[in-house]
Amino acid sequence: MVTAQDVADLAGVSRTTVSYVINGSNLISEPTKKQVMKAVKKLGYHPNLPARALAGGKMGFIGVAVRIDSSTNIVELYPHLSSIIAETESHNSNVILIPGQEGIEGIEKVTRQATIDGLLLFDIGLKDDRLSSIESMNLPCVMVGTTESTTTLPSVDVDYASIVRQQIDDLIRVGSQEIIFVDNKSSDANCYNFAKAFSIDGPRYCTSRGISSSTRYIENRHWQGIESVTSDIQTWKGRKVGIAIRTPAILDLMTASMRFNNLELGKDIPLVAVCADDFAQAQPTPISNIDPLADACSLTAINILYSMLSGKEQPQLRTLLTPHLQRRKSTASKCYQ
């Protein structure tokens, strides 16, 4: 195992200097910091966090690596963070947010400073290059999401394939002969499991059910974006189109567009959305929905992480939660009247 002394020897400095640099001290000059960090990277050194915890007790912080930027949908993110914060408080711990857009560098910075006891990792990619680095840190970590990369990190996610099948089945039940999937970005389909299930697996399932489908994207969440998606909206009723929506932000735009075009949800056009139950129920026309169980997903993940920190048995690698459809007015009865 690489030690701090190995780093010191390679960098030509004292072990104390290495410790200062690793812990983010401002007492060390920038050239020396760069020299030490070059040695850290070359040797693949990571602080022995369990030893530090035994020496001084746990740090009392859980890291949450999640992307928060101008594209973040707070309506979707809030239930995750709310559940995590409530659970950490019950364990007398606190949360440190690590901007996901910083990638592995942001996580490494926090772990070098021995700030956190464990990590919840969000925005999991199908091909996620952060995972092997995190495995080498000897830091307890639980992923919230699904990857195709080989990893020993446990994960918690909802069954998005089941969600999409439920959407399609309910739309077919009310008479849909064609389904339009509406999502955010086309590029996400090759990057994230939730987008792939919706944009790629969904149309395949439609084919197996003998109906046609298409996927349309609102690349920017504004009226110009929805207008490009709904340019042929006046033909939807005659074609017996059903709408499958993936996010709350898209749902708002779509229902507003339908009202503008004098189409009545649940009568002229059926729609099933992926969104929280209270959000679906609060719409002008209550929406048939599948709640993605954000709070339950994150609560399960944080409890697995605390179980790992307590030294209990290693959890199963994959925990999958299955949400269920709540039928409301938008698919309450046969449509296209």
CSV table of C-alpha atoms in Angstrom, one decimal, residues 13-315:
chain,number,residue,atom,x,y,z
A,13,VAL,CA,9.6,16.9,0.9
A,14,SER,CA,8.8,15.9,4.5
A,15,ARG,CA,5.9,13.7,5.5
A,16,THR,CA,4.5,16.7,7.4
A,17,THR,CA,4.5,18.8,4.2
A,18,VAL,CA,2.6,16.0,2.5
A,19,SER,CA,0.0,16.0,5.3
A,20,TYR,CA,-0.4,19.8,5.0
A,21,VAL,CA,-1.0,19.6,1.3
A,22,ILE,CA,-3.4,16.7,1.5
A,23,ASN,CA,-5.4,18.5,4.2
A,24,GLY,CA,-5.6,21.7,2.1
A,25,SER,CA,-3.3,23.9,4.2
A,26,ASN,CA,-2.5,27.4,3.0
A,27,LEU,CA,0.9,27.3,4.6
A,28,ILE,CA,2.5,25.5,1.7
A,29,SER,CA,3.7,27.3,-1.4
A,30,GLU,CA,2.0,26.6,-4.8
A,31,PRO,CA,5.1,25.1,-6.4
A,32,THR,CA,5.5,22.7,-3.5
A,33,LYS,CA,1.8,21.8,-3.6
A,34,LYS,CA,2.0,21.0,-7.3
A,35,GLN,CA,5.1,18.9,-6.6
A,36,VAL,CA,3.4,16.9,-3.9
A,37,MET,CA,0.2,16.4,-5.9
A,38,LYS,CA,2.2,15.2,-8.9
A,39,ALA,CA,3.7,12.5,-6.7
A,40,VAL,CA,0.2,11.7,-5.2
A,41,LYS,CA,-1.2,11.2,-8.7
A,42,LYS,CA,1.8,9.2,-10.0
A,43,LEU,CA,1.7,6.8,-7.0
A,44,GLY,CA,-2.1,6.6,-6.8
A,45,TYR,CA,-2.0,7.6,-3.1
A,46,HIS,CA,-5.2,8.0,-1.1
A,47,PRO,CA,-5.3,8.7,2.6
A,48,ASN,CA,-6.2,5.8,4.9
A,49,LEU,CA,-9.6,7.1,5.9
A,50,PRO,CA,-10.6,4.1,8.1
A,51,ALA,CA,-7.3,4.7,10.1
A,52,ARG,CA,-8.1,8.3,10.5
A,53,ALA,CA,-11.6,7.6,11.7
A,54,LEU,CA,-10.3,5.2,14.3
A,55,ALA,CA,-7.7,7.7,15.5
A,56,GLY,CA,-10.1,10.6,15.8
A,57,GLY,CA,-13.6,9.3,15.5
A,58,LYS,CA,-15.8,9.6,12.4
A,59,MET,CA,-15.9,13.0,10.7
A,60,GLY,CA,-19.7,13.2,10.9
A,61,PHE,CA,-20.2,14.2,7.3
A,62,ILE,CA,-21.7,12.3,4.3
A,63,GLY,CA,-20.7,13.5,0.9
A,64,VAL,CA,-23.4,13.8,-1.8
A,65,ALA,CA,-21.9,14.2,-5.3
A,66,VAL,CA,-24.7,15.6,-7.5
A,67,ARG,CA,-24.8,17.9,-10.5
A,68,ILE,CA,-26.4,21.2,-9.6
A,69,ASP,CA,-26.3,23.8,-12.4
A,70,SER,CA,-28.5,25.8,-14.7
A,71,SER,CA,-30.0,22.6,-16.2
A,72,THR,CA,-30.9,21.1,-12.8
A,73,ASN,CA,-34.6,20.5,-12.2
A,74,ILE,CA,-35.0,21.3,-8.5
A,75,VAL,CA,-38.5,19.7,-8.4
A,76,GLU,CA,-36.9,16.4,-9.2
A,77,LEU,CA,-33.8,16.9,-7.0
A,78,TYR,CA,-35.5,18.2,-3.9
A,79,PRO,CA,-37.1,14.9,-2.7
A,80,HIS,CA,-33.6,13.2,-2.9
A,81,LEU,CA,-31.9,15.8,-0.9
A,82,SER,CA,-34.7,16.2,1.6
A,83,SER,CA,-34.7,12.5,2.5
A,84,ILE,CA,-30.9,12.4,2.7
A,85,ILE,CA,-30.7,15.4,5.0
A,86,ALA,CA,-33.5,14.1,7.3
A,87,GLU,CA,-31.7,10.7,7.6
A,88,THR,CA,-28.3,12.1,8.3
A,89,GLU,CA,-29.7,14.4,11.0
A,90,SER,CA,-31.2,11.3,12.7
A,91,HIS,CA,-27.7,9.9,12.7
A,92,ASN,CA,-26.2,13.1,14.1
A,93,SER,CA,-24.4,13.6,10.8
A,94,ASN,CA,-24.4,16.4,8.2
A,95,VAL,CA,-24.3,16.6,4.4
A,96,ILE,CA,-21.6,18.0,2.3
A,97,LEU,CA,-22.6,18.7,-1.3
A,98,ILE,CA,-20.0,18.0,-3.9
A,99,PRO,CA,-20.7,19.6,-7.3
A,100,GLY,CA,-21.1,16.6,-9.7
A,101,GLN,CA,-19.9,18.7,-12.6
A,102,GLU,CA,-16.4,18.7,-11.0
A,103,GLY,CA,-16.2,15.0,-11.7
A,104,ILE,CA,-13.7,12.8,-9.9
A,105,GLU,CA,-11.5,15.8,-9.1
A,106,GLY,CA,-14.2,17.2,-6.7
A,107,ILE,CA,-14.6,13.9,-4.9
A,108,GLU,CA,-10.8,13.4,-4.6
A,109,LYS,CA,-10.4,16.9,-3.2
A,110,VAL,CA,-12.9,16.2,-0.3
A,111,THR,CA,-11.4,12.8,0.4
A,112,ARG,CA,-7.9,14.1,0.5
A,113,GLN,CA,-9.0,16.4,3.3
A,114,ALA,CA,-10.6,13.4,5.1
A,115,THR,CA,-13.8,15.4,5.4
A,116,ILE,CA,-16.4,12.7,4.8
A,117,ASP,CA,-17.2,9.3,6.2
A,118,GLY,CA,-19.0,8.0,3.1
A,119,LEU,CA,-20.3,9.1,-0.3
A,120,LEU,CA,-23.6,9.0,-2.2
A,121,LEU,CA,-22.9,9.3,-5.9
A,122,PHE,CA,-25.6,10.6,-8.2
A,123,ASP,CA,-25.8,11.2,-12.0
A,124,ILE,CA,-24.5,7.7,-12.7
A,125,GLY,CA,-23.5,7.2,-16.3
A,126,LEU,CA,-23.9,4.1,-18.3
A,127,LYS,CA,-20.2,4.3,-18.9
A,128,ASP,CA,-19.0,6.1,-15.8
A,129,ASP,CA,-15.2,6.8,-15.6
A,130,ARG,CA,-15.4,7.9,-11.9
A,131,LEU,CA,-16.1,4.5,-10.5
A,132,SER,CA,-12.7,2.8,-10.6
A,133,SER,CA,-11.1,5.8,-9.0
A,134,ILE,CA,-13.7,5.8,-6.2
A,135,GLU,CA,-13.2,2.1,-5.6
A,136,SER,CA,-9.5,2.7,-5.1
A,137,MET,CA,-10.2,5.3,-2.4
A,138,ASN,CA,-11.3,2.8,0.2
A,139,LEU,CA,-14.3,5.1,0.8
A,140,PRO,CA,-17.7,3.6,1.5
A,141,CYS,CA,-19.9,4.7,-1.4
A,142,VAL,CA,-23.4,3.9,-2.7
A,143,MET,CA,-24.5,4.9,-6.2
A,144,VAL,CA,-28.0,6.3,-6.8
A,145,GLY,CA,-28.5,5.2,-10.4
A,146,THR,CA,-27.5,2.4,-12.8
A,147,THR,CA,-24.3,1.9,-14.7
A,148,GLU,CA,-23.1,-0.6,-17.3
A,149,SER,CA,-19.5,-0.3,-16.1
A,150,THR,CA,-18.0,-3.1,-14.1
A,151,THR,CA,-17.9,-2.0,-10.4
A,152,THR,CA,-18.0,-3.3,-6.9
A,153,LEU,CA,-19.9,-0.3,-5.6
A,154,PRO,CA,-23.5,-1.0,-4.5
A,155,SER,CA,-26.3,0.9,-6.3
A,156,VAL,CA,-29.9,1.8,-5.7
A,157,ASP,CA,-32.3,2.8,-8.5
A,158,VAL,CA,-35.9,2.6,-9.7
A,159,ASP,CA,-36.9,0.2,-12.4
A,160,TYR,CA,-37.2,2.6,-15.3
A,161,ALA,CA,-37.9,-0.2,-17.8
A,162,SER,CA,-41.0,-1.1,-15.7
A,163,ILE,CA,-42.0,2.6,-15.6
A,164,VAL,CA,-42.0,2.9,-19.4
A,165,ARG,CA,-43.9,-0.3,-19.9
A,166,GLN,CA,-46.6,0.8,-17.5
A,167,GLN,CA,-46.9,4.1,-19.4
A,168,ILE,CA,-47.3,2.3,-22.7
A,169,ASP,CA,-49.7,-0.3,-21.4
A,170,ASP,CA,-52.0,2.4,-19.9
A,171,LEU,CA,-52.0,4.4,-23.1
A,172,ILE,CA,-52.8,1.4,-25.2
A,173,ARG,CA,-55.6,0.5,-22.7
A,174,VAL,CA,-57.5,3.8,-23.5
A,175,GLY,CA,-57.1,3.3,-27.3
A,176,SER,CA,-53.8,4.7,-28.3
A,177,GLN,CA,-52.4,3.4,-31.6
A,178,GLU,CA,-49.3,5.6,-31.7
A,179,ILE,CA,-47.2,6.8,-28.8
A,180,ILE,CA,-45.0,9.9,-28.7
A,181,PHE,CA,-42.3,9.9,-26.1
A,182,VAL,CA,-41.2,13.4,-25.0
A,183,ASP,CA,-37.9,13.9,-23.2
A,184,ASN,CA,-35.3,16.5,-22.5
A,185,LYS,CA,-32.1,15.8,-24.6
A,186,SER,CA,-31.4,13.3,-27.3
A,187,SER,CA,-27.8,12.9,-26.1
A,188,ASP,CA,-28.9,11.6,-22.7
A,189,ALA,CA,-30.2,8.4,-24.2
A,190,ASN,CA,-26.7,7.1,-24.7
A,191,CYS,CA,-25.5,8.3,-21.3
A,192,TYR,CA,-28.0,7.6,-18.6
A,193,ASN,CA,-30.1,4.5,-17.8
A,194,PHE,CA,-33.3,6.5,-17.2
A,195,ALA,CA,-33.1,8.2,-20.6
A,196,LYS,CA,-32.2,5.0,-22.4
A,197,ALA,CA,-35.2,3.2,-20.9
A,198,PHE,CA,-37.5,6.0,-22.1
A,199,SER,CA,-36.0,6.9,-25.5
A,200,ILE,CA,-34.7,3.5,-26.7
A,201,ASP,CA,-36.3,0.7,-24.7
A,202,GLY,CA,-39.7,2.3,-24.8
A,203,PRO,CA,-40.0,2.4,-28.6
A,204,ARG,CA,-38.8,-1.3,-28.7
A,205,TYR,CA,-41.6,-2.2,-26.3
A,206,CYS,CA,-44.1,-0.4,-28.5
A,207,THR,CA,-43.0,-2.5,-31.4
A,208,SER,CA,-43.5,-5.6,-29.4
A,209,ARG,CA,-47.1,-4.4,-28.6
A,210,GLY,CA,-47.7,-3.8,-32.3
A,211,ILE,CA,-48.0,0.0,-32.3
A,212,SER,CA,-45.9,2.8,-33.7
A,213,SER,CA,-44.0,5.3,-31.7
A,214,SER,CA,-41.6,8.2,-32.0
A,215,THR,CA,-39.3,10.1,-29.6
A,216,ARG,CA,-39.2,13.9,-29.5
A,217,TYR,CA,-36.9,16.2,-27.5
A,218,ILE,CA,-37.4,19.6,-25.9
A,219,GLU,CA,-33.7,20.5,-26.0
A,220,ASN,CA,-34.5,23.8,-24.3
A,221,ARG,CA,-37.3,24.2,-21.8
A,222,HIS,CA,-39.1,27.1,-23.4
A,223,TRP,CA,-42.0,27.7,-25.8
A,224,GLN,CA,-39.8,27.4,-28.9
A,225,GLY,CA,-38.8,24.0,-27.7
A,226,ILE,CA,-42.4,22.7,-27.1
A,227,GLU,CA,-43.6,24.3,-30.4
A,228,SER,CA,-41.1,22.2,-32.4
A,229,VAL,CA,-42.4,19.1,-30.6
A,230,THR,CA,-46.1,19.9,-31.1
A,231,SER,CA,-46.0,21.3,-34.6
A,232,ASP,CA,-48.4,18.5,-35.8
A,233,ILE,CA,-50.5,18.5,-32.6
A,234,GLN,CA,-53.8,19.1,-34.5
A,235,THR,CA,-53.4,15.7,-36.1
A,236,TRP,CA,-52.8,13.8,-32.8
A,237,LYS,CA,-56.5,13.1,-32.0
A,238,GLY,CA,-57.2,11.6,-35.4
A,239,ARG,CA,-54.1,9.5,-35.3
A,240,LYS,CA,-55.0,8.3,-31.8
A,241,VAL,CA,-51.7,9.5,-30.3
A,242,GLY,CA,-50.9,8.9,-26.6
A,243,ILE,CA,-48.2,11.0,-24.8
A,244,ALA,CA,-45.6,9.6,-22.5
A,245,ILE,CA,-43.7,12.3,-20.5
A,246,ARG,CA,-40.5,11.8,-18.5
A,247,THR,CA,-40.1,14.9,-16.4
A,248,PRO,CA,-42.3,17.4,-14.5
A,249,ALA,CA,-40.9,20.4,-16.5
A,250,ILE,CA,-41.9,18.8,-19.8
A,251,LEU,CA,-45.3,18.0,-18.4
A,252,ASP,CA,-46.0,21.7,-17.6
A,253,LEU,CA,-45.1,22.7,-21.1
A,254,MET,CA,-47.0,19.9,-22.8
A,255,THR,CA,-50.3,20.5,-20.9
A,256,ALA,CA,-50.1,24.2,-21.5
A,257,SER,CA,-49.6,23.6,-25.2
A,258,MET,CA,-52.6,21.2,-25.3
A,259,ARG,CA,-54.8,23.8,-23.6
A,260,PHE,CA,-53.6,26.4,-26.1
A,261,ASN,CA,-54.6,24.1,-28.9
A,262,ASN,CA,-58.1,23.4,-27.4
A,263,LEU,CA,-57.3,19.7,-26.8
A,264,GLU,CA,-58.8,18.2,-23.6
A,265,LEU,CA,-56.6,15.8,-21.7
A,266,GLY,CA,-58.2,12.5,-21.1
A,267,LYS,CA,-60.8,13.0,-23.7
A,268,ASP,CA,-59.0,14.1,-26.9
A,269,ILE,CA,-55.5,13.0,-26.0
A,270,PRO,CA,-54.3,10.6,-23.2
A,271,LEU,CA,-51.1,11.3,-21.3
A,272,VAL,CA,-49.1,9.5,-18.6
A,273,ALA,CA,-46.2,11.2,-16.9
A,274,VAL,CA,-43.2,10.3,-14.7
A,275,CYS,CA,-43.5,12.7,-11.8
A,276,ALA,CA,-44.3,12.8,-8.1
A,277,ASP,CA,-47.9,12.0,-7.0
A,278,ASP,CA,-48.6,15.4,-5.5
A,279,PHE,CA,-47.4,17.2,-8.6
A,280,ALA,CA,-49.6,15.0,-10.9
A,281,GLN,CA,-52.7,15.5,-8.6
A,282,ALA,CA,-52.2,19.3,-8.5
A,283,GLN,CA,-52.4,19.8,-12.3
A,284,PRO,CA,-55.5,21.5,-13.8
A,285,THR,CA,-56.4,18.1,-15.2
A,286,PRO,CA,-55.1,15.4,-12.7
A,287,ILE,CA,-52.4,13.4,-14.5
A,288,SER,CA,-52.0,9.6,-14.6
A,289,ASN,CA,-48.5,9.2,-13.3
A,290,ILE,CA,-45.8,7.0,-12.1
A,291,ASP,CA,-43.9,8.4,-9.1
A,292,PRO,CA,-40.2,7.8,-9.5
A,293,LEU,CA,-39.8,7.3,-5.7
A,294,ALA,CA,-37.0,9.8,-5.4
A,295,ASP,CA,-37.4,10.0,-1.6
A,296,ALA,CA,-37.5,6.2,-1.1
A,297,CYS,CA,-34.6,5.7,-3.5
A,298,SER,CA,-32.3,8.1,-1.6
A,299,LEU,CA,-33.5,6.9,1.8
A,300,THR,CA,-32.6,3.3,0.8
A,301,ALA,CA,-29.2,4.4,-0.4
A,302,ILE,CA,-28.3,6.4,2.7
A,303,ASN,CA,-29.4,3.5,5.0
A,304,ILE,CA,-27.2,1.1,3.0
A,305,LEU,CA,-24.3,3.6,3.4
A,306,TYR,CA,-24.8,3.8,7.2
A,307,SER,CA,-25.0,0.0,7.3
A,308,MET,CA,-21.6,-0.1,5.5
A,309,LEU,CA,-20.2,2.5,7.9
A,310,SER,CA,-21.3,0.5,10.9
A,311,GLY,CA,-19.3,-2.5,9.7
A,312,LYS,CA,-22.3,-4.7,8.9
A,313,GLU,CA,-22.4,-7.2,6.0
A,314,GLN,CA,-21.6,-5.9,2.5
A,315,PRO,CA,-24.9,-5.1,0.9
